[in-house]
Tab-separated table of C-alpha atoms in Angstrom:
chain	number	residue	atom	x	y	z
A	1	MET	CA	91.444	84.547	109.087
A	2	ASP	CA	90.240	81.638	106.902
A	3	GLU	CA	91.394	82.460	103.323
A	4	GLY	CA	89.199	79.610	102.037
A	5	LYS	CA	85.897	81.272	103.131
A	6	MET	CA	85.995	84.683	101.832
A	7	ASP	CA	83.004	86.890	101.110
A	8	GLU	CA	83.542	90.233	99.221
A	9	ASN	CA	80.372	91.524	100.913
A	10	GLU	CA	82.186	91.510	104.269
A	11	TRP	CA	84.857	93.806	102.906
A	12	GLY	CA	84.636	97.584	102.084
A	13	TYR	CA	87.030	100.098	100.473
A	14	HIS	CA	89.299	101.760	103.068
A	15	GLY	CA	91.640	103.930	101.106
A	16	GLU	CA	94.644	103.753	98.682
A	17	GLY	CA	97.895	105.374	97.840
A	18	ASN	CA	100.021	105.285	94.746
A	19	LYS	CA	101.095	101.766	94.981
A	20	SER	CA	98.545	99.887	96.999
A	21	LEU	CA	94.935	99.675	97.854
A	22	VAL	CA	93.346	98.737	101.244
A	23	VAL	CA	90.083	97.070	102.174
A	24	ALA	CA	88.589	96.735	105.634
A	25	HIS	CA	86.562	93.857	107.225
A	26	ALA	CA	83.163	95.006	108.367
A	27	GLN	CA	83.367	93.138	111.658
A	28	ARG	CA	86.951	92.071	112.434
A	29	CYS	CA	89.669	94.562	113.038
A	30	VAL	CA	91.721	93.692	110.088
A	31	VAL	CA	92.615	95.066	106.634
A	32	LEU	CA	93.833	93.586	103.256
A	33	ARG	CA	96.459	95.433	101.352
A	34	PHE	CA	96.681	94.749	97.632
A	35	LEU	CA	99.415	96.069	95.268
A	36	LYS	CA	98.465	98.208	92.197
A	37	PHE	CA	100.031	98.378	88.816
A	38	PRO	CA	99.717	100.369	85.670
A	39	PRO	CA	97.515	98.435	83.150
A	40	ASN	CA	100.438	97.727	80.895
A	41	ARG	CA	102.921	96.597	83.732
A	42	LYS	CA	102.078	93.329	85.509
A	43	LYS	CA	104.287	91.167	87.652
A	44	ASN	CA	104.068	87.422	88.028
A	45	SER	CA	102.831	85.776	91.239
A	46	GLU	CA	106.310	84.969	92.713
A	47	GLU	CA	107.390	88.590	92.105
A	48	ILE	CA	104.322	89.931	93.857
A	49	PHE	CA	104.910	87.452	96.881
A	50	GLN	CA	108.408	88.426	97.182
A	51	HIS	CA	107.480	92.187	97.003
A	52	LEU	CA	105.058	91.768	99.925
A	53	GLN	CA	107.373	89.563	101.857
A	54	ASN	CA	110.063	92.217	101.497
A	55	ILE	CA	107.678	94.653	102.992
A	56	VAL	CA	107.108	92.422	105.969
A	57	ASP	CA	110.731	91.765	106.421
A	58	PHE	CA	111.817	95.452	106.279
A	59	SER	CA	109.091	96.460	108.881
A	60	LYS	CA	110.205	93.630	111.153
A	61	ASN	CA	113.951	93.748	110.853
A	62	VAL	CA	114.618	97.615	110.439
A	63	MET	CA	111.687	99.846	111.193
A	64	LYS	CA	110.543	97.956	114.293
A	65	GLU	CA	114.146	98.068	115.533
A	66	PHE	CA	114.127	101.878	114.960
A	67	LEU	CA	110.767	102.790	116.053
A	68	GLY	CA	109.769	100.253	118.726
A	69	GLU	CA	108.000	96.876	119.159
A	70	ASN	CA	104.509	98.285	119.779
A	71	SER	CA	104.665	101.036	117.122
A	72	VAL	CA	105.238	99.001	114.047
A	73	HIS	CA	102.868	96.310	112.749
A	74	CYS	CA	104.452	93.959	110.262
A	75	GLY	CA	101.415	91.877	109.047
A	76	GLU	CA	101.671	88.614	106.986
A	77	VAL	CA	101.416	87.689	103.418
A	78	VAL	CA	98.211	85.841	102.660
A	79	GLN	CA	96.990	83.947	99.407
A	80	LEU	CA	93.312	84.496	98.612
A	81	PRO	CA	90.772	82.901	96.184
A	82	LEU	CA	91.298	84.710	92.817
A	83	ASP	CA	87.472	84.679	92.444
A	84	PHE	CA	87.186	86.554	95.780
A	85	VAL	CA	89.800	89.195	94.652
A	86	LYS	CA	87.970	89.736	91.344
A	87	GLN	CA	84.665	90.226	92.874
A	88	LEU	CA	86.001	92.431	95.473
A	89	CYS	CA	87.630	94.665	92.925
A	90	LEU	CA	84.492	94.994	91.000
A	91	LYS	CA	82.604	95.796	94.193
A	92	ILE	CA	84.966	98.654	95.251
A	93	GLN	CA	85.587	100.179	91.913
A	94	SER	CA	82.869	102.828	92.109
A	95	GLU	CA	84.318	104.049	95.600
A	96	ARG	CA	87.706	104.700	94.296
A	97	PRO	CA	88.824	108.257	93.744
A	98	GLU	CA	89.050	109.085	90.043
A	99	SER	CA	92.682	110.414	90.415
A	100	ARG	CA	93.711	107.047	91.650
A	101	CYS	CA	92.144	104.775	88.906
A	102	ASP	CA	95.233	105.097	86.647
A	103	LYS	CA	96.369	101.910	88.253
A	104	ASP	CA	94.608	98.557	88.685
A	105	LEU	CA	94.353	96.237	91.654
A	106	ASP	CA	96.441	93.108	91.346
A	107	THR	CA	93.702	90.394	90.614
A	108	LEU	CA	96.023	87.816	89.199
A	109	SER	CA	98.326	86.492	91.897
A	110	GLY	CA	95.861	86.373	94.885
A	111	TYR	CA	98.438	87.598	97.283
A	112	ALA	CA	97.797	90.278	99.818
A	113	LEU	CA	99.177	91.539	103.092
A	114	CYS	CA	96.930	91.272	106.075
A	115	LEU	CA	97.299	93.698	108.834
A	116	PRO	CA	95.475	95.182	111.876
A	117	ASN	CA	92.987	97.840	111.219
A	118	LEU	CA	94.797	100.700	113.102
A	119	ALA	CA	91.792	103.018	112.606
A	120	ARG	CA	89.812	100.587	114.773
A	121	LEU	CA	92.228	98.240	116.585
A	122	GLN	CA	94.577	99.742	119.173
A	123	THR	CA	97.683	97.998	120.716
A	124	TYR	CA	95.562	96.838	123.347
A	125	ARG	CA	92.233	95.167	123.694
A	126	PHE	CA	89.176	97.368	124.356
A	127	ALA	CA	85.529	96.524	125.095
A	128	GLU	CA	83.744	96.367	121.721
A	129	HIS	CA	81.031	98.824	122.770
A	130	ARG	CA	83.508	101.713	123.215
A	131	PRO	CA	83.828	104.202	120.652
A	132	ILE	CA	87.312	104.553	118.940
A	133	LEU	CA	88.683	107.635	117.451
A	134	CYS	CA	91.857	107.428	115.254
A	135	VAL	CA	93.812	110.454	114.131
A	136	GLU	CA	96.148	109.781	111.050
A	137	ILE	CA	98.970	112.304	110.536
A	138	LYS	CA	101.494	112.270	107.851
A	139	PRO	CA	104.085	114.592	109.360
A	140	LYS	CA	106.759	114.753	106.513
A	141	CYS	CA	110.279	115.772	106.894
A	142	GLY	CA	110.960	117.510	110.322
A	143	PHE	CA	114.571	119.099	109.856
A	144	LEU	CA	116.505	121.317	107.422
A	145	PRO	CA	119.608	119.948	105.811
A	146	VAL	CA	123.056	121.150	106.873
A	147	SER	CA	125.071	119.045	104.340
A	148	ARG	CA	127.939	120.887	102.635
A	149	ASP	CA	126.750	119.482	99.468
A	150	VAL	CA	123.583	121.488	99.396
A	151	THR	CA	124.124	124.146	96.649
A	152	HIS	CA	120.788	126.156	97.157
A	153	GLU	CA	120.967	128.297	100.338
A	154	VAL	CA	117.291	128.435	100.642
A	155	LYS	CA	117.214	124.768	101.581
A	156	HIS	CA	119.008	125.619	104.820
A	157	GLN	CA	116.280	128.032	105.527
A	158	VAL	CA	113.049	126.770	104.266
A	159	CYS	CA	111.760	123.193	104.778
A	160	ARG	CA	111.044	120.960	101.767
A	161	HIS	CA	107.303	120.641	102.702
A	162	CYS	CA	106.831	124.433	102.657
A	163	MET	CA	108.620	124.751	99.241
A	164	HIS	CA	106.754	121.949	97.814
A	165	GLN	CA	103.440	123.494	98.816
A	166	ARG	CA	104.085	126.314	96.372
A	167	LEU	CA	104.546	124.128	93.522
A	168	LYS	CA	101.751	121.757	94.291
A	169	VAL	CA	99.243	124.808	94.368
A	170	ALA	CA	100.879	126.127	91.034
A	171	THR	CA	100.211	122.809	89.264
A	172	GLY	CA	96.668	122.368	90.549
A	173	LYS	CA	97.419	119.651	93.059
A	174	TRP	CA	95.858	121.573	95.967
A	175	LYS	CA	93.673	124.742	95.820
A	176	GLN	CA	95.444	126.569	98.544
A	177	ILE	CA	98.671	126.762	100.500
A	178	SER	CA	98.513	125.012	103.921
A	179	LYS	CA	99.914	126.806	106.945
A	180	TYR	CA	101.203	123.463	108.212
A	181	CYS	CA	105.083	123.234	108.751
A	182	PRO	CA	106.476	119.991	109.948
A	183	LEU	CA	109.158	121.592	111.946
A	184	ASP	CA	106.553	123.175	113.973
A	185	LEU	CA	105.067	119.796	114.890
A	186	TYR	CA	108.671	118.375	115.470
A	187	SER	CA	109.613	121.216	117.533
A	188	GLY	CA	108.503	119.740	121.018
A	189	ASN	CA	107.150	123.234	121.859
A	190	LYS	CA	103.575	122.949	122.628
A	191	HIS	CA	102.510	126.291	121.144
A	192	ARG	CA	104.135	125.473	117.799
A	193	MET	CA	102.800	121.783	117.979
A	194	HIS	CA	99.130	123.244	118.643
A	195	PHE	CA	99.538	125.742	115.717
A	196	ALA	CA	100.779	122.986	113.378
A	197	LEU	CA	97.847	120.693	114.219
A	198	LYS	CA	95.390	123.515	113.792
A	199	SER	CA	96.902	124.174	110.502
A	200	LEU	CA	96.339	120.644	109.406
A	201	LEU	CA	92.752	120.814	110.601
A	202	GLN	CA	92.225	123.892	108.446
A	203	GLU	CA	93.777	122.590	105.338
A	204	ALA	CA	94.116	118.754	105.686
A	205	GLN	CA	95.149	117.932	102.189
A	206	ASN	CA	96.662	114.184	102.500
A	207	ASN	CA	98.445	114.918	105.646
A	208	LEU	CA	95.471	114.429	108.173
A	209	LYS	CA	92.536	112.003	108.324
A	210	ILE	CA	90.216	111.439	111.275
A	211	PHE	CA	88.254	108.096	111.687
A	212	LYS	CA	85.492	107.270	114.051
A	213	ASN	CA	84.882	103.423	114.661
A	214	GLY	CA	86.878	102.806	111.412
A	215	GLU	CA	84.896	105.219	109.150
A	216	LEU	CA	86.433	108.292	107.813
A	217	ILE	CA	84.822	111.444	109.206
A	218	TYR	CA	87.324	114.127	108.230
A	219	GLY	CA	90.065	114.668	105.588
A	220	CYS	CA	90.542	114.268	101.913
A	221	ARG	CA	90.091	110.967	100.136
A	222	ASP	CA	90.934	112.733	96.852
A	223	ALA	CA	92.487	116.062	96.114
A	224	ARG	CA	89.208	117.172	94.547
A	225	SER	CA	87.120	116.531	97.734
A	226	PRO	CA	87.064	119.149	100.440
A	227	ALA	CA	87.377	118.263	104.060
A	228	ALA	CA	84.243	118.272	106.143
A	229	ASP	CA	83.684	121.608	108.010
A	230	TRP	CA	84.749	121.934	111.789
A	231	SER	CA	81.130	121.949	113.007
A	232	GLU	CA	80.463	118.579	111.508
A	233	LEU	CA	83.719	117.270	112.923
A	234	ALA	CA	83.019	118.754	116.487
A	235	HIS	CA	79.606	116.866	116.330
A	236	HIS	CA	81.564	113.565	115.851
A	237	LEU	CA	84.079	114.395	118.579
A	238	LYS	CA	81.665	115.428	121.385
A	239	PRO	CA	81.562	111.897	122.869
A	240	PHE	CA	85.290	112.152	123.344
A	241	PHE	CA	85.875	115.854	124.127
A	242	PHE	CA	82.610	117.489	125.472
A	243	PRO	CA	83.404	121.062	126.203
A	244	SER	CA	84.303	121.588	130.081
A	245	ASN	CA	82.400	125.026	129.667
A	246	GLY	CA	79.229	123.200	129.321
A	247	LEU	CA	78.209	124.542	125.901
A	248	ALA	CA	76.490	121.908	123.881
A	249	ALA	CA	76.343	123.564	120.403
A	250	GLY	CA	77.339	126.766	118.518
A	251	PRO	CA	80.718	128.082	117.418
A	252	HIS	CA	82.112	128.448	120.947
A	253	CYS	CA	81.459	124.683	121.442
A	254	THR	CA	83.054	123.842	118.059
A	255	ARG	CA	86.133	125.832	118.952
A	256	ALA	CA	86.332	124.221	122.362
A	257	VAL	CA	86.144	120.634	121.059
A	258	ILE	CA	88.883	121.347	118.436
A	259	ARG	CA	91.062	122.848	121.064
A	260	GLU	CA	90.592	119.829	123.185
A	261	LEU	CA	91.421	117.290	120.267
A	262	VAL	CA	94.576	119.473	119.567
A	263	ARG	CA	95.645	119.294	123.219
A	264	VAL	CA	95.131	115.649	123.546
A	265	VAL	CA	96.867	114.721	120.282
A	266	THR	CA	99.879	116.887	121.382
A	267	ARG	CA	100.103	115.190	124.705
A	268	VAL	CA	99.917	111.663	123.097
A	269	LEU	CA	102.707	112.743	120.421
A	270	LEU	CA	104.906	113.818	123.328
A	271	SER	CA	104.480	110.625	125.372
A	272	GLY	CA	107.132	107.927	125.619
A	273	SER	CA	105.030	104.680	125.255
A	274	ASP	CA	107.473	102.483	123.474
A	275	LYS	CA	111.206	101.960	123.050
A	276	GLY	CA	113.132	101.741	119.740
A	277	ARG	CA	116.876	101.751	119.028
A	278	ALA	CA	116.633	105.041	116.896
A	279	GLY	CA	118.651	106.555	119.930
A	280	ALA	CA	121.533	104.351	118.727
A	281	LEU	CA	121.935	106.619	115.694
A	282	ARG	CA	122.912	109.527	117.779
A	283	LEU	CA	121.598	112.209	115.470
A	284	GLY	CA	120.328	114.857	117.780
A	285	PRO	CA	118.235	117.647	116.015
A	286	GLY	CA	120.180	120.491	117.869
A	287	PRO	CA	123.670	120.091	116.212
A	288	ARG	CA	122.205	119.344	112.759
A	289	GLY	CA	120.957	122.806	112.213
A	290	PRO	CA	118.089	125.305	112.972
A	291	CYS	CA	114.787	124.018	113.976
A	292	VAL	CA	112.716	126.815	112.368
A	293	CYS	CA	111.496	127.323	108.855
A	294	GLU	CA	111.455	130.685	107.425
A	295	ALA	CA	108.249	129.925	105.640
A	296	SER	CA	106.218	128.858	108.555
A	297	PRO	CA	103.488	131.412	109.579
A	298	PHE	CA	104.269	130.841	113.211
A	299	ARG	CA	107.820	132.068	112.740
A	300	GLY	CA	106.729	135.638	113.701
A	301	GLY	CA	105.601	134.405	117.133
A	302	LEU	CA	109.013	132.798	118.167
A	303	ARG	CA	111.175	134.617	120.553
A	304	PRO	CA	114.885	134.179	120.977
A	305	GLN	CA	116.135	132.094	123.833
A	306	GLY	CA	119.387	132.456	125.778
A	307	LYS	CA	121.877	134.380	123.629
A	308	GLY	CA	119.582	135.010	120.821
A	309	SER	CA	119.680	131.497	119.299
A	310	PRO	CA	116.476	130.062	117.680
A	311	GLU	CA	114.604	127.510	119.953
A	312	ARG	CA	115.977	123.862	119.661
A	313	SER	CA	114.041	120.775	119.573
A	314	GLY	CA	112.316	119.831	122.638
A	315	LEU	CA	111.005	116.513	121.758
A	316	PRO	CA	111.382	113.751	124.674
A	317	LYS	CA	113.737	111.051	123.386
A	318	GLY	CA	111.140	108.320	124.206
A	319	CYS	CA	108.331	109.782	121.958
A	320	LEU	CA	107.616	108.379	118.482
A	321	LEU	CA	107.993	111.769	116.869
A	322	TYR	CA	111.635	111.889	118.119
A	323	ARG	CA	112.401	108.408	116.986
A	324	THR	CA	110.964	109.086	113.552
A	325	LEU	CA	112.921	112.181	113.252
A	326	GLN	CA	116.132	110.135	114.060
A	327	VAL	CA	115.378	107.757	111.222
A	328	GLN	CA	114.586	110.792	108.821
A	329	MET	CA	118.084	112.195	109.748
A	330	LEU	CA	119.780	109.081	108.105
A	331	ASP	CA	119.601	111.332	105.037
A	332	LEU	CA	123.033	112.610	105.925
A	333	LEU	CA	124.006	114.234	102.613
A	334	ASP	CA	120.814	115.542	101.190
A	335	ILE	CA	119.770	114.334	97.722
A	336	GLU	CA	122.401	116.656	96.074
A	337	GLY	CA	125.137	114.825	97.955
A	338	LEU	CA	123.637	111.401	97.455
A	339	TYR	CA	123.037	111.476	93.844
A	340	PRO	CA	126.687	111.234	92.840
A	341	LEU	CA	127.003	108.170	95.143
A	342	TYR	CA	124.014	106.633	93.409
A	343	ARG	CA	125.538	107.088	90.116
A	344	ARG	CA	128.854	105.307	91.403
A	345	VAL	CA	126.652	102.306	92.552
A	346	GLU	CA	124.934	102.318	89.118
A	347	ARG	CA	128.358	102.246	87.402
A	348	TYR	CA	129.415	99.419	89.273
A	349	LEU	CA	126.183	97.428	88.534
A	350	GLU	CA	126.411	98.296	84.923
A	351	GLU	CA	129.842	96.545	84.990
A	352	PHE	CA	128.922	93.806	87.363
A	353	PRO	CA	125.151	93.260	87.103
A	354	GLU	CA	125.393	89.972	88.798
A	355	GLN	CA	126.267	91.716	92.137
A	356	ARG	CA	122.876	93.416	92.501
A	357	LYS	CA	121.734	90.590	94.951
A	358	ALA	CA	124.928	90.642	96.900
A	359	LEU	CA	124.473	94.395	97.526
A	360	GLN	CA	120.851	93.710	99.024
A	361	ILE	CA	119.369	96.364	96.827
A	362	ASP	CA	116.209	94.336	96.450
A	363	GLY	CA	116.601	92.497	99.813
A	364	PRO	CA	116.866	90.578	101.803
A	365	TYR	CA	116.092	93.193	104.443
A	366	ASP	CA	117.548	91.239	107.337
A	367	GLU	CA	119.669	91.950	110.419
A	368	ALA	CA	122.651	92.433	108.201
A	369	PHE	CA	120.950	95.086	106.228
A	370	TYR	CA	119.884	96.889	109.451
A	371	ARG	CA	123.381	96.720	110.906
A	372	LYS	CA	124.935	98.560	107.879
A	373	LEU	CA	122.577	101.482	108.486
A	374	LEU	CA	124.280	102.275	111.828
A	375	ASP	CA	127.585	103.475	109.950
A	376	LEU	CA	127.007	107.266	110.100
A	377	SER	CA	130.483	108.234	108.714
A	378	THR	CA	130.226	111.086	105.939
A	379	GLU	CA	133.932	110.938	104.806
A	380	ASP	CA	133.861	109.437	101.286
A	381	ASP	CA	136.810	106.843	100.845
A	382	GLY	CA	135.736	106.596	97.233
A	383	THR	CA	134.467	102.941	97.469
A	384	VAL	CA	131.211	101.417	96.251
A	385	ALA	CA	130.629	100.080	99.955
A	386	PHE	CA	130.603	103.583	101.156
A	387	ALA	CA	128.304	104.726	98.392
A	388	LEU	CA	125.847	101.842	98.889
A	389	THR	CA	125.725	102.497	102.546
A	390	LYS	CA	124.647	106.092	101.915
A	391	VAL	CA	122.156	105.153	99.263
A	392	GLN	CA	120.474	102.619	101.589
A	393	GLN	CA	120.365	105.030	104.499
A	394	TYR	CA	118.711	107.582	102.126
A	395	ARG	CA	116.098	105.066	101.124
A	396	VAL	CA	115.190	104.448	104.769
A	397	ALA	CA	115.291	108.087	105.709
A	398	MET	CA	113.017	108.784	102.720
A	399	THR	CA	110.492	106.098	103.950
A	400	ALA	CA	110.481	107.625	107.505
A	401	LYS	CA	109.778	111.046	105.833
A	402	ASP	CA	106.661	109.630	104.135
A	403	CYS	CA	105.272	107.549	106.867
A	404	SER	CA	101.905	108.054	108.756
A	405	ILE	CA	101.478	108.202	112.448
A	406	MET	CA	98.092	106.623	113.759
A	407	ILE	CA	96.849	107.790	117.191
A	408	ALA	CA	93.836	105.626	118.428
A	409	LEU	CA	91.813	107.011	121.402
A	410	SER	CA	89.160	105.148	123.385
A	411	PRO	CA	87.199	106.173	126.543
A	412	CYS	CA	88.310	104.211	129.539
A	413	LEU	CA	85.873	102.249	131.507
A	414	GLN	CA	85.260	103.408	135.301
A	415	ASP	CA	87.056	100.452	136.781
A	416	THR	CA	90.741	100.756	135.278
A	417	SER	CA	92.551	100.252	138.501
A	418	SER	CA	94.283	97.190	137.154
A	419	ASP	CA	94.857	98.614	133.832
A	420	GLN	CA	98.227	99.302	132.588
A	421	ARG	CA	97.363	100.973	129.307
A	422	PRO	CA	98.676	104.510	128.702
A	423	VAL	CA	95.976	107.032	129.230
A	424	VAL	CA	95.593	110.871	128.515
A	425	PRO	CA	93.037	113.085	130.211
A	426	SER	CA	90.426	115.056	128.366
A	427	SER	CA	87.761	117.534	129.678
A	428	ARG	CA	85.167	114.698	129.479
A	429	CYS	CA	86.940	111.527	130.439
A	430	ARG	CA	90.258	109.672	130.396
A	431	LEU	CA	91.158	108.186	127.007
A	432	ALA	CA	93.245	105.093	126.701
A	433	PHE	CA	95.572	105.555	123.593
A	434	SER	CA	98.019	103.842	121.377
A	435	VAL	CA	100.466	105.159	118.768
A	436	SER	CA	101.361	103.344	115.692
A	437	VAL	CA	103.206	103.893	112.299
A	438	LEU	CA	102.221	102.756	108.790
A	439	ASP	CA	103.263	103.361	105.202
A	440	LEU	CA	106.722	101.811	106.001
A	441	ASP	CA	107.607	100.408	102.575
A	442	LEU	CA	111.244	100.916	101.778
A	443	LYS	CA	111.391	103.648	98.960
A	444	PRO	CA	112.578	102.037	95.707
A	445	TYR	CA	116.211	102.328	94.584
A	446	GLU	CA	115.104	103.318	91.350
A	447	SER	CA	113.383	106.301	92.441
A	448	ILE	CA	116.512	108.282	93.385
A	449	PRO	CA	116.945	109.972	90.010
A	450	GLN	CA	113.358	111.047	90.060
A	451	GLN	CA	113.870	112.520	93.579
A	452	HIS	CA	116.956	114.344	92.491
A	453	LYS	CA	115.002	115.845	89.603
A	454	LEU	CA	111.995	116.652	91.761
A	455	ASP	CA	114.244	118.374	94.434
A	456	GLY	CA	115.676	120.801	91.656
A	457	LYS	CA	112.237	121.579	90.368
A	458	ILE	CA	110.738	122.344	93.737
A	459	VAL	CA	113.785	124.696	94.738
A	460	SER	CA	113.799	126.409	91.332
A	461	TYR	CA	110.220	127.071	91.458
A	462	TYR	CA	110.432	128.440	95.009
A	463	ALA	CA	113.442	130.670	94.297
A	464	LYS	CA	111.676	131.991	91.050
A	465	THR	CA	108.507	132.879	92.737
A	466	VAL	CA	108.798	133.348	96.473
A	467	ARG	CA	112.411	134.499	96.783
A	468	ALA	CA	112.061	136.725	93.583
A	469	LYS	CA	109.016	138.357	95.126
A	470	ASP	CA	110.882	138.918	98.387
A	471	ALA	CA	113.707	140.481	96.499
A	472	ALA	CA	111.416	142.854	94.548
A	473	THR	CA	109.970	144.173	97.781
A	474	LEU	CA	113.228	144.464	99.767
A	475	PRO	CA	114.285	147.947	98.300
A	476	ALA	CA	110.954	149.438	99.312
A	477	ARG	CA	111.359	147.953	102.766
A	478	LEU	CA	114.951	149.315	103.117
A	479	LYS	CA	113.885	152.801	101.889
A	480	GLU	CA	111.011	152.757	104.519
A	481	SER	CA	113.457	151.714	107.120
A	482	GLU	CA	115.996	154.452	106.145
A	483	GLU	CA	113.042	157.021	106.370
A	484	ARG	CA	112.248	155.935	109.934
A	485	THR	CA	115.917	156.065	110.939
A	486	LEU	CA	116.247	159.672	109.628
A	487	LEU	CA	112.993	160.648	111.395
A	488	LEU	CA	114.370	159.310	114.592
A	489	HIS	CA	117.616	161.268	114.068
A	490	GLN	CA	115.643	164.513	113.404
A	491	VAL	CA	113.842	164.079	116.750
């Protein structure tokens, strides 16, 4: 990319989160990612460059090691003409969701992160005339905590996502509760995974987006914007998943196309297309606790296995979901056990503020930083070193809990005999695919107190509403059960 010859008309709004905004090039398969800040809080150019460089280093030296060479795209920091950035900012302003306009694009430093456009570009080169479908999933946390530091029993039974859903609906963030539960997606059981993906398609919120040739065709850009309906989505998907039953239109065709999408995405998620070192963490889902969330609507369909124990994770160790789950499970103590350790580090820094750089809280995120993450001991020896290691592991785990998985699919050409690309069959054709991860910025050290407060708020609301409601209906259920038992004895 020639930074000296930039035309804002060649770039278009792609999307944004809480801390950054992304624009995509109309022809080339690249995006630019700019940082965002509140109007009254700016950083100088050197700070912004270092912030972006830290993102690159963390992706390269930590997440690529855990998740695999082909799954993580680090990008590079580029410096752009200030006039181009200012004109681009004006051009895209009208396309930004209103709820995201509380922060401004950085137009003063000229620095941005240049990355491949994963909604269009796959890990391998495809012929330009072939359509590309991309499914973006934000799976969230896939396990229940088993830490002895957890003081709320409900956290051992209901996952964070399902509890948070209730609070988000109550505060107006979303209109209705989603049936999606991350533990179903991470289960490795195809029926549960199909249910999870269909639930995302029914209520996408910000956990699912679908792109066709780089353009968003399904999902919410904003909490106030409803997702497109299934019939419109099926129309877009027919070139990839034409129904094998021959139906070309109508509700049966729509359902067939959606089923095929869900089936193909499940197969891709269970495939082992890359190797990372997350297996070195030795954090198997089985020993860490149950893999079933009591709030999942699918729970009623589960059947005991063996001696009545709930189904354990069946994720293949080579698949990206498994590797992502391993990194998430670096949250060894839960926020309740982690917060006192954070306070220990804080007290040390208050006494020795000059040590912040030596502790690598703000980087550099190098190989030494990565190696310290492999210490999985949970026996507290009272040292700052132990507390710091657990704090850094928690930050990495939270990053994995909030990442997005991008699945790119493209029809294979007829002559693919010499092609080494991974493929998945569909009812219409074979689809070449790649799987990538994005949103891998290390979670800020300063956000830990906020996470601790939010955790308490989520659990408290769930306990007061859902659990209180369950407790209120329990006597009636017990009475009904007793009446049935008496009736049986009479017979």
